[in-house]
Coordinates of C-alpha atoms in Angstrom, one line a residue:
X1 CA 2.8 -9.3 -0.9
X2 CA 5.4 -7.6 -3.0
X3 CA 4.6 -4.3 -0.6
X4 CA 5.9 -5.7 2.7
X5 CA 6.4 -8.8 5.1
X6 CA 3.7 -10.5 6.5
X7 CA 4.1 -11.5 10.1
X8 CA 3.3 -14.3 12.2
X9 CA 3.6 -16.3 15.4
X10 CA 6.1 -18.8 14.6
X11 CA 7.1 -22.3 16.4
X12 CA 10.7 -23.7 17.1
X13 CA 10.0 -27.7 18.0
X14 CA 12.8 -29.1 19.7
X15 CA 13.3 -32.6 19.1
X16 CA 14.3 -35.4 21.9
X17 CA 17.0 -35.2 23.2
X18 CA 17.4 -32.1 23.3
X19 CA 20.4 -31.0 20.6
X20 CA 22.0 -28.0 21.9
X21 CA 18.9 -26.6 23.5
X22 CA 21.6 -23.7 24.9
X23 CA 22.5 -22.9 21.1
X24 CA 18.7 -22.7 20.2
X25 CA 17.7 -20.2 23.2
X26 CA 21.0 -17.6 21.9
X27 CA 20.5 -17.9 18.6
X28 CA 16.8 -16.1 19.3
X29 CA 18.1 -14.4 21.8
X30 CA 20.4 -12.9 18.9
X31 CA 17.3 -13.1 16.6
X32 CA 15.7 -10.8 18.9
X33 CA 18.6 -8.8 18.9
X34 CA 19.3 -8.0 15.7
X35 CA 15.5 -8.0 14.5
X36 CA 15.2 -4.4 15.3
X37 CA 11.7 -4.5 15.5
X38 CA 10.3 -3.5 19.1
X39 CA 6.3 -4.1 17.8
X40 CA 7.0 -8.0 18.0
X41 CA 7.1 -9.8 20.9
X42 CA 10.4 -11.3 22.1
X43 CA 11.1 -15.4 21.7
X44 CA 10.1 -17.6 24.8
X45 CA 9.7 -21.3 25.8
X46 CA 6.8 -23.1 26.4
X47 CA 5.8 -26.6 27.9
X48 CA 4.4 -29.0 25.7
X49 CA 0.8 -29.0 25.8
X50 CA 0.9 -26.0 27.3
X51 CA -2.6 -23.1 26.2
X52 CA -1.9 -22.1 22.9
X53 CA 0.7 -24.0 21.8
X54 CA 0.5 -26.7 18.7
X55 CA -0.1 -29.9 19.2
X56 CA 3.1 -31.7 18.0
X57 CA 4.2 -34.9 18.6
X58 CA 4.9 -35.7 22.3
X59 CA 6.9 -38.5 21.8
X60 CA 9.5 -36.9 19.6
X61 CA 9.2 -33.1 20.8
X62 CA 10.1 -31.9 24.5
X63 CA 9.5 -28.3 24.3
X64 CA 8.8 -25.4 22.2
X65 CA 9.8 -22.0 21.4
X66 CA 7.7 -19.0 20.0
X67 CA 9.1 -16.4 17.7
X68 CA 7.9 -14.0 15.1
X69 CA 8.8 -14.4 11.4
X70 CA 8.3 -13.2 8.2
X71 CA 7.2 -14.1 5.0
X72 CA 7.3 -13.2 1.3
X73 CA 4.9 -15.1 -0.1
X74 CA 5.8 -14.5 -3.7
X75 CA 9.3 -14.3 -4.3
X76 CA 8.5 -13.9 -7.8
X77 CA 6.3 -10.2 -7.3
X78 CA 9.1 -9.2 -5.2
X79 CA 11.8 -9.4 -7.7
X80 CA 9.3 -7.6 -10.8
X81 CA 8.8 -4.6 -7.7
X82 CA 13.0 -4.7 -7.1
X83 CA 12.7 -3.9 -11.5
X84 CA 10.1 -1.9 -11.4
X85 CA 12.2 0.0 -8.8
X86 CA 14.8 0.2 -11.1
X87 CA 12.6 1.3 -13.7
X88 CA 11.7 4.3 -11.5
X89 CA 15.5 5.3 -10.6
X90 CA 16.1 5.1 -14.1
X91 CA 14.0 7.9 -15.0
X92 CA 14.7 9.9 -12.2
X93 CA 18.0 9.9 -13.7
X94 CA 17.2 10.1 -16.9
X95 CA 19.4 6.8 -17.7
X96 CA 18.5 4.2 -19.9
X97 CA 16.6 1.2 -19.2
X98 CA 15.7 -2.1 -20.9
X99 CA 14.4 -5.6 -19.5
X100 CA 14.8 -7.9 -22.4
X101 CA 13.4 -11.0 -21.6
X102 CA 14.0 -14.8 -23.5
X103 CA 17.2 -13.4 -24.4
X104 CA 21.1 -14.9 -24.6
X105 CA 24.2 -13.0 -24.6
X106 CA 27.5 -13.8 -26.7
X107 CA 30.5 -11.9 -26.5
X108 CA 32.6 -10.7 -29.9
X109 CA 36.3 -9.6 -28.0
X110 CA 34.9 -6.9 -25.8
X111 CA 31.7 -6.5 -26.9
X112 CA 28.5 -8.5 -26.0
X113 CA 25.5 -9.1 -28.3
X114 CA 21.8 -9.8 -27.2
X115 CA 19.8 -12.2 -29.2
X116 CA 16.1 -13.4 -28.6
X117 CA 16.9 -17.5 -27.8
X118 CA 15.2 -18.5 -30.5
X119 CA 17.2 -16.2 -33.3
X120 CA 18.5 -17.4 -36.3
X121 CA 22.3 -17.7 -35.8
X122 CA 23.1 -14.4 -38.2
X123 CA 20.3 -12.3 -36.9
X124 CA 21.1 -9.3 -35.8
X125 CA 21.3 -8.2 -32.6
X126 CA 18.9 -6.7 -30.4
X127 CA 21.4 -4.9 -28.6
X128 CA 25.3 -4.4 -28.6
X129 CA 27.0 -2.9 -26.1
X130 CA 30.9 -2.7 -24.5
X131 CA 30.0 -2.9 -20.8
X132 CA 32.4 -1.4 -18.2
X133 CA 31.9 -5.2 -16.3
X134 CA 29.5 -7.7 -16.4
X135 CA 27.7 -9.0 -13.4
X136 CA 26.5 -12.9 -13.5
X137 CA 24.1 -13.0 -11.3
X138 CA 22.1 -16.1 -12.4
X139 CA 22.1 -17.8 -10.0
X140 CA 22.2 -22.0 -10.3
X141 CA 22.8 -21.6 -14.1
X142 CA 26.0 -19.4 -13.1
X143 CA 28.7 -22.1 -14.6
X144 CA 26.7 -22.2 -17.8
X145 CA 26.3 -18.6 -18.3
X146 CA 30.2 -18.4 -18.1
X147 CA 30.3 -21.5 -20.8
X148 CA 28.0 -19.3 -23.1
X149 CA 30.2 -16.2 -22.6
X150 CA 33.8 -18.2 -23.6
X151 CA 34.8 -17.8 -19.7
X152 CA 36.7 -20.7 -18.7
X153 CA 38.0 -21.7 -15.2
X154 CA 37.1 -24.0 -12.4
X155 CA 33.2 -24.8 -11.4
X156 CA 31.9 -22.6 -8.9
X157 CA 28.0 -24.1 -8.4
X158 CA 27.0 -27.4 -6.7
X159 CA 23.5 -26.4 -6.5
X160 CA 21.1 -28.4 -4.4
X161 CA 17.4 -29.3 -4.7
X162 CA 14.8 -28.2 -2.4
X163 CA 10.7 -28.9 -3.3
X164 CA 8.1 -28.0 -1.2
X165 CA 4.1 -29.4 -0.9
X166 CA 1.5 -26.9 -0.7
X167 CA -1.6 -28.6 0.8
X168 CA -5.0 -26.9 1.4
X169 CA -6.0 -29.6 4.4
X170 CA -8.2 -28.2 6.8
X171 CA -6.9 -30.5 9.6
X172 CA -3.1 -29.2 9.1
X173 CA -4.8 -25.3 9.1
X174 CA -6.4 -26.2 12.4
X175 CA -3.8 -27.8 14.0
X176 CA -1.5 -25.0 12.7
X177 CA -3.9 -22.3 14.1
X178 CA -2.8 -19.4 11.8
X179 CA 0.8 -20.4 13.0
X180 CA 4.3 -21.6 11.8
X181 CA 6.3 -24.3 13.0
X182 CA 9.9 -25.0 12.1
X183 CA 11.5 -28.5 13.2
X184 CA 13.4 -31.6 12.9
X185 CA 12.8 -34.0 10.5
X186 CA 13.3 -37.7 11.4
X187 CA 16.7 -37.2 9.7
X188 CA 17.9 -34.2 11.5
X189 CA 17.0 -31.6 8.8
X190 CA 15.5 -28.5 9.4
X191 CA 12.0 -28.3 8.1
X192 CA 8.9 -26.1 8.1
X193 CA 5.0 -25.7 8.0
X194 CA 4.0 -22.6 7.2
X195 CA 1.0 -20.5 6.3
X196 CA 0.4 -20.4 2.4
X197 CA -3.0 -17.8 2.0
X198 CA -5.8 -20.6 2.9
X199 CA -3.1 -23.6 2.5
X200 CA 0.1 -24.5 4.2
X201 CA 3.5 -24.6 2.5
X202 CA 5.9 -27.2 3.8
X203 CA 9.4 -28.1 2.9
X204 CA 11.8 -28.7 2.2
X205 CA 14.6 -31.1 0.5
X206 CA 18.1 -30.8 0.5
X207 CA 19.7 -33.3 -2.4
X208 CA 22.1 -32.9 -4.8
X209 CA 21.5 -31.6 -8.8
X210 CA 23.3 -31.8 -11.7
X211 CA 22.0 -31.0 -14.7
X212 CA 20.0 -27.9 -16.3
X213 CA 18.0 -25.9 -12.7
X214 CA 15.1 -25.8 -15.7
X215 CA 14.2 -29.4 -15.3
X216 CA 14.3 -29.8 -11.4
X217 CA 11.1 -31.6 -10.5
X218 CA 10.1 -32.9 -7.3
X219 CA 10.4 -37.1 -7.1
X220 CA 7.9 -39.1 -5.4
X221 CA 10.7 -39.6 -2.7
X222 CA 11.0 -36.2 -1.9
X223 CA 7.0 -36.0 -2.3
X224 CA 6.9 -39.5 0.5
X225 CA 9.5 -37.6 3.0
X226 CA 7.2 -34.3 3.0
X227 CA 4.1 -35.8 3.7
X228 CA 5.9 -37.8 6.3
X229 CA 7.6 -34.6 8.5
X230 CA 4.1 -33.4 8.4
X231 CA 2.5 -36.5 10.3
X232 CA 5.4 -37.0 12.3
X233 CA 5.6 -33.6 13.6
X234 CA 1.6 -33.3 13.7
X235 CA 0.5 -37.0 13.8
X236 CA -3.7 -36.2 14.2
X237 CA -3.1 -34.0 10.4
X238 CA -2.8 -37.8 8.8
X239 CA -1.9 -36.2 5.7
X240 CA -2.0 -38.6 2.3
X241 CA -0.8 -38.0 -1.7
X242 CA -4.4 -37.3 -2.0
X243 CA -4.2 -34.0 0.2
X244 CA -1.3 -32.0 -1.9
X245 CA -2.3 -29.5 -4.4
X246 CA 0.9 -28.9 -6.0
X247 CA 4.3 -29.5 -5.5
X248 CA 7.3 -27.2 -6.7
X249 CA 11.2 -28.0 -6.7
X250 CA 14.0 -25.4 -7.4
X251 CA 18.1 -25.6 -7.4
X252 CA 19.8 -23.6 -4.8
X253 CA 22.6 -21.4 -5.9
X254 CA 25.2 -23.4 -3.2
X255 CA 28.8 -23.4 -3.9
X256 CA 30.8 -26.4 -5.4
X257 CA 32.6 -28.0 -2.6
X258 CA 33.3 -31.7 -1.2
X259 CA 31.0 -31.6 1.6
X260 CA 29.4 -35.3 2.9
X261 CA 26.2 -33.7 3.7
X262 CA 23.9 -31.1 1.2
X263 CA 23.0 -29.5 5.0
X264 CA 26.9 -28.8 5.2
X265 CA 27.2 -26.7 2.7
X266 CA 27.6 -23.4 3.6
X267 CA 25.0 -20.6 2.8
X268 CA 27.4 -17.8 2.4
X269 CA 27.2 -15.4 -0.4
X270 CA 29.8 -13.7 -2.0
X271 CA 31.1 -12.2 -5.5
X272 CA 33.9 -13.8 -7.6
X273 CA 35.8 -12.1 -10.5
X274 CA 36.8 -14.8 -13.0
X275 CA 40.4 -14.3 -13.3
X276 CA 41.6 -12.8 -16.8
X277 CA 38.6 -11.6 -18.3
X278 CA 38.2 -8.2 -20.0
X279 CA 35.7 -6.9 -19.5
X280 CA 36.0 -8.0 -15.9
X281 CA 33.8 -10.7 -15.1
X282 CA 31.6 -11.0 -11.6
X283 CA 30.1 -14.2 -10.7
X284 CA 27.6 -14.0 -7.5
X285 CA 27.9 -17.4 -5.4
X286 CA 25.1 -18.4 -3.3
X287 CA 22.5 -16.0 -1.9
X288 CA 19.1 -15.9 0.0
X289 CA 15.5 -14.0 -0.4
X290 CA 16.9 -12.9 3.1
X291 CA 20.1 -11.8 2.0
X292 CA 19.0 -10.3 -0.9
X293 CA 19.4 -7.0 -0.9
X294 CA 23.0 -6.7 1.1
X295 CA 24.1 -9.4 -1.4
X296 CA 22.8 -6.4 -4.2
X297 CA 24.7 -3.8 -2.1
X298 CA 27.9 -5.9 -1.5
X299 CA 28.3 -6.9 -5.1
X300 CA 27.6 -3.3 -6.3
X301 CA 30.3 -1.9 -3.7
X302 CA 32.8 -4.6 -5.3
X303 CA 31.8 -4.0 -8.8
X304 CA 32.1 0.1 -8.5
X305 CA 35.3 -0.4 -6.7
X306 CA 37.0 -2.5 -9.1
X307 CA 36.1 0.3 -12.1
X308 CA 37.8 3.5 -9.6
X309 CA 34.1 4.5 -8.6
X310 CA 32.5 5.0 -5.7
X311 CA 29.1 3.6 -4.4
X312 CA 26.4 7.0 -4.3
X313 CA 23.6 5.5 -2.4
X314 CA 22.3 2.3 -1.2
X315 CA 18.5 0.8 -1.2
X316 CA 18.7 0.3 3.2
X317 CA 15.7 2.7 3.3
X318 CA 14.3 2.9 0.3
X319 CA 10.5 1.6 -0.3
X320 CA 9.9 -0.8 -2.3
X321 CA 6.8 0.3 -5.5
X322 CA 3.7 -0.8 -3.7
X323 CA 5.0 -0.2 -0.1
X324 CA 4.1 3.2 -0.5
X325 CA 1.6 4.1 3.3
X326 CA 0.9 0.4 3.2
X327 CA -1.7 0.0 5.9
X328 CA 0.3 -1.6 9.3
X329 CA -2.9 -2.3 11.2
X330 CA -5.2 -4.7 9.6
X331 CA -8.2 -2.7 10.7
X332 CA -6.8 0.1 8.5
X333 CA -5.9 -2.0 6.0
X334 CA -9.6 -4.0 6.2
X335 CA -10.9 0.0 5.9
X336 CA -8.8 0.7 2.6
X337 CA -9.1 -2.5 1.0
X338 CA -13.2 -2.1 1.2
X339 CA -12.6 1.9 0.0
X340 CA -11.4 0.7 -2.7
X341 CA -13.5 -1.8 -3.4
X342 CA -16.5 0.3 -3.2
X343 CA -14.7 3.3 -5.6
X344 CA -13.8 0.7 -8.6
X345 CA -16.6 -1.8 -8.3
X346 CA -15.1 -4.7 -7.8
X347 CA -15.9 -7.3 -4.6
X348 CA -13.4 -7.3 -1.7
X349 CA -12.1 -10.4 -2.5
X350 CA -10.5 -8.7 -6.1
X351 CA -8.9 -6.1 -4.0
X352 CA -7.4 -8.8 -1.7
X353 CA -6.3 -10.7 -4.7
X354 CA -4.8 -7.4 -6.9
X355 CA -2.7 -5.9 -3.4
X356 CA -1.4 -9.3 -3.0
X357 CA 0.5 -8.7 -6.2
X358 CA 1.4 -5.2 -6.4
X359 CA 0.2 -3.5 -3.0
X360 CA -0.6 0.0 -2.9
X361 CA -0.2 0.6 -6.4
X362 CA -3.1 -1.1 -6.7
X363 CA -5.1 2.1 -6.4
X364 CA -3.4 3.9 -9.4
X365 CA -3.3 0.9 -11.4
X366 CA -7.6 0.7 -11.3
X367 CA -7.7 4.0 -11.9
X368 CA -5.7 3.5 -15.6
X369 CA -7.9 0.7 -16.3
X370 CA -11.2 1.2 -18.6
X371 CA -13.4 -0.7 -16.6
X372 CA -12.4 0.4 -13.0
X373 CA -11.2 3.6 -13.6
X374 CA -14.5 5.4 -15.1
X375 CA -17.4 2.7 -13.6
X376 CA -20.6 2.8 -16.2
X377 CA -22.4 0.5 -13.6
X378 CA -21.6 -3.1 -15.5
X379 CA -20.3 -5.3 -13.3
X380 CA -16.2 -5.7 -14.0
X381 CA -15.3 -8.5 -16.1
X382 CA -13.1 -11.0 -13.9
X383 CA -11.2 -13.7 -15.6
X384 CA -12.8 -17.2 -15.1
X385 CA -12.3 -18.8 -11.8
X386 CA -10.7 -16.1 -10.1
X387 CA -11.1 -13.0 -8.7
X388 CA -8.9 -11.2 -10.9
X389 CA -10.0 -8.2 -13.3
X390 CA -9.2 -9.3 -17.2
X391 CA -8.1 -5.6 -17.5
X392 CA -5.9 -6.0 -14.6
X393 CA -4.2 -9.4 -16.5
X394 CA -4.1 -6.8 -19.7
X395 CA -2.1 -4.2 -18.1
X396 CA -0.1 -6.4 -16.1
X397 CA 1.1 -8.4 -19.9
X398 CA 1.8 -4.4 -21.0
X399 CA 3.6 -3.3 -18.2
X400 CA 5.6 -6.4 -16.6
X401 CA 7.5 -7.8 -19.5
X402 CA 5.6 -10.8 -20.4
X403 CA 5.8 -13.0 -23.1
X404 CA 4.6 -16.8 -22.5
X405 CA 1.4 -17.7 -20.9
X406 CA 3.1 -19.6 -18.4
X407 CA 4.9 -16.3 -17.5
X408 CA 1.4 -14.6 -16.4
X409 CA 0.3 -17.8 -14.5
X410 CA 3.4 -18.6 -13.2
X411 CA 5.1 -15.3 -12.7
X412 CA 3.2 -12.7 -13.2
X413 CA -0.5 -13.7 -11.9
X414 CA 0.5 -16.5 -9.5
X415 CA -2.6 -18.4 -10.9
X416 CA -0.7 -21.5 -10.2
X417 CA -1.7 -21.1 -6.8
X418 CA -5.4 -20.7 -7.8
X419 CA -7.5 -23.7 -6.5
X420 CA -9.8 -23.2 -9.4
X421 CA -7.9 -22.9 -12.4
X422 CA -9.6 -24.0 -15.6
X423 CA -8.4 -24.0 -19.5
X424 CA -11.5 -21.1 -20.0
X425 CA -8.9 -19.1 -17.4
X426 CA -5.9 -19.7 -19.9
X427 CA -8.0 -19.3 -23.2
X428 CA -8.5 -15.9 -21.7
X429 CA -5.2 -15.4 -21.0
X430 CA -4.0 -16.6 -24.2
X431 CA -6.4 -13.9 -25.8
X432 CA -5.2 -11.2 -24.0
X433 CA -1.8 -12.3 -24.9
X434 CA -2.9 -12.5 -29.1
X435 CA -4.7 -8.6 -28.4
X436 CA -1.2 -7.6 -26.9
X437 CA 0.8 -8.8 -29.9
X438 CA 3.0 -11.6 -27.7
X439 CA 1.5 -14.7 -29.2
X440 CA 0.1 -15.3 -32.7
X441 CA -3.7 -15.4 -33.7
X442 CA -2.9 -19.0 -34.0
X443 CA -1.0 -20.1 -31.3
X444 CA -3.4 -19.8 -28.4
X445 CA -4.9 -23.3 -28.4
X446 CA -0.8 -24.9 -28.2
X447 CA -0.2 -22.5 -26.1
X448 CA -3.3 -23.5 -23.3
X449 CA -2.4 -26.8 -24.2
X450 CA 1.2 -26.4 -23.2
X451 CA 0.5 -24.7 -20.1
X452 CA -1.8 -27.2 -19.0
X453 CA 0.5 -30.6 -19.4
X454 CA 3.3 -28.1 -17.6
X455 CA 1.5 -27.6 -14.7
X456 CA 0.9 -31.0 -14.5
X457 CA 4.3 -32.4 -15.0
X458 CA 5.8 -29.5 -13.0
X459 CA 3.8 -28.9 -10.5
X460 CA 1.5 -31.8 -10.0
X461 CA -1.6 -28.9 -11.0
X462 CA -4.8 -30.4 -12.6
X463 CA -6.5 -27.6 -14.3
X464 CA -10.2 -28.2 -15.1
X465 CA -11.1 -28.9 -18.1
X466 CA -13.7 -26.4 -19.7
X467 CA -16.6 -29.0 -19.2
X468 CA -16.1 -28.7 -15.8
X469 CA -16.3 -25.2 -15.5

């Protein structure tokens, strides 16, 4: 969820023989360490075949370690609460604030211009401005950001692609037991099975990119090697093409260098001013979801210092919106959840569905919304398929800066994920989208149709057709 980090008994599968078996056991001893958490349990090892422990390959595995990790589920709901957060500060300081969104940026001598991306080349702008610095933080598109902005100097990303299967087997959920495992692929890779809601997320690949991050899709190679770690580190989950539900690929933010191996590369973040730029220019190289925020505090310390100011305050212990008396017990969290479900009228299942995206604002949310917020006893409308409210998907297009249809299923909603998806889902969506003034009366039947062939060339989604809903 966006609120916190979900927890879980992890696996560390050591692969025969043993590679530096020393170097695994202190780098969780470190992980213990540092994790400053004193609820978890500590690492330890464990025989193969020992009570409790998954049943991985024999042949290739000689022991195991247990950990506990952590998981955001949805990167993307955790970057809209780090903006909403900014949202917040932004009023409490009475500063200005604008997301603009499907926008480039030109600059004219000192100044930089805003357009929509799909301007006429004299429009005017949507916003001018003559920034104090400006930060590029876009990750793999870093080196053409600079291009756009006439900065000019050597290539600084050599991003790398990683795609992952989700697969909703029920073998590889029983042999995973509500557990992780992180191992070896046959090549020597790290690699991972997680737990994905009622699926399992596994990845990942490590290859090479050039070319726009846009267009990264997962080949059938990539697609073959997955669904090969998966049977070689649990050979009775016998997992085929058949059993993936989607696939998804993305370009990792890796510095440029001459390195033999992707895996070499190092993962290190740090800010770079491109030399001779005024305003100064700030490029961010590399970065990690678990990095993230003292990547945000590092840059922000070398930004301030560079203008003569110093840094106020930092984020370390502020909450994120929606981590606000989170439930950490799931009995009290099972209590709340079915509160609220009883107050707004809506089946537990919705409330699962609407706190995996936003949390504890999920509670003041219902209350804003027509439907939930003043019950009249009719059962709440829920989009097609899913458990979700169609007031909920109306105030999340309001609120959350959308503009495309694939934005609310990819982005916003995470309705990629959903099993059921159908075209009825996205004709609703695309309504909701025509009521909010972001697509015209006339454009809902390319845009469904758009959506749908993306999720298939994208993702590998089918989306049922409306006969089969």
């Amino acid at each position: 969820a966006a609120a916190r980090f979900l927890h879980w008994p992890a696996w560390l599968a050591k692969a025969t023989p043993p590679r530096g078996a020393w170097l695994v056991r202190a780098g969780l001893w470190m992980y213990d360490a540092y994790a400053r958490d004193p609820s978890l349990p500590k690492h330890a090892s464990h025989a193969l075949g020992s009570a409790g422990t998954p049943a991985v390959d024999p042949q290739r595995y000689v022991s195991l370690c247990s950990y506990y990790d952590a998981q955001v589920r949805f990167p993307e709901r955790f970057t809209l609460a780090l903006v909403e957060d900014a949202r917040r500060i932004a009023a409490e300081n009475q500063t200005p604030f604008e997301v603009l969104t499907y926008h480039s940026a030109t600059r004219d001598n000192a100044a930089v211009e805003i357009r929509p991306v799909d301007a006429e080349a004299d429009a005017p702008p949507t916003l001018r401005c003559e920034p104090a610095a400006i930060i590029n933080a876009t990750g793999a598109w870093v080196d053409e950001t600079l291009a756009r902005i006439g900065v000019t100097g050597k290539r600084l990303i050599g991003g790398t692609r990683g795609t992952h299967i989700l697969t909703s087997s029920p073998r590889v959920r029983e042999l995973l037991g509500g557990h992780a495992i992180y191992a070896e692929a046959t090549d020597g890779r790290p690699v991972f099975l997680l737990p994905f809601g009622d699926a399992t997320l596994v990845g990942t690949t490590d290859l090479p990119f050039e070319g726009d991050p846009a267009a990264a899709v997962a080949t059938g190679g990539e697609l073959e090697y997955l669904l090969a770690t998966v049977n070689t580190i649990l050979p009775r989950a016998q997992l085929t093409a058949d059993d993936i539900d989607l696939h998804y690929c993305g370009v990792r933010p890796l510095p440029y260098v001459d390195a033999a191996t992707p895996g070499a590369i190092t993962r290190r973040h740090w800010t770079e001013e491109q030399p001779g730029t005024s305003p100064p220019v700030f490029s961010v190289i590399g970065g990690k979801l678990t990095t993230c925020r003292s990547l945000a505090q590092e840059t922000t310390a070398r930004v301030l210092g560079r203008l003569g100011r110093k840094v106020a305050t930092n984020s370390e212990q502020r909450m994120l919106p929606g981590a606000e008396a989170y439930p950490r017990d799931p009995a009290a969290r099972d209590q709340q959840w079915n509160a609220w479900a009883k107050r707004f009228g809506l089946p537990r299942a919705s409330i699962d569905g609407i706190a995996a995206l936003v949390g504890t604002r999920t509670v003041n949310i219902l209350s804003s919304l027509p439907d939930t917020g003043a019950p009249t006893g009719e059962p709440v409308a829920l989009l097609t398929g899913t458990h979700l409210p169609r007031s909920f998907a109306a105030w999340i297009i309001q609120h959350e800066w959308v503009t495309t249809l694939d934005d609310l299923v990819e982005r916003r909603l995470m309705l990629v994920f959903e099993p059921d998806l159908s075209e009825a889902c996205l004709r609703e969506l695309a309504e909701l989208l025509v009521a909010a003034g972001r697509l015209a009366p006339g454009a809902a039947d390319a845009a469904v149709e758009a959506t749908v062939a993306r999720l298939r060339t994208h993702f590998g989604k089918h989306v049922h057709a409306l006969d089969q809903c």
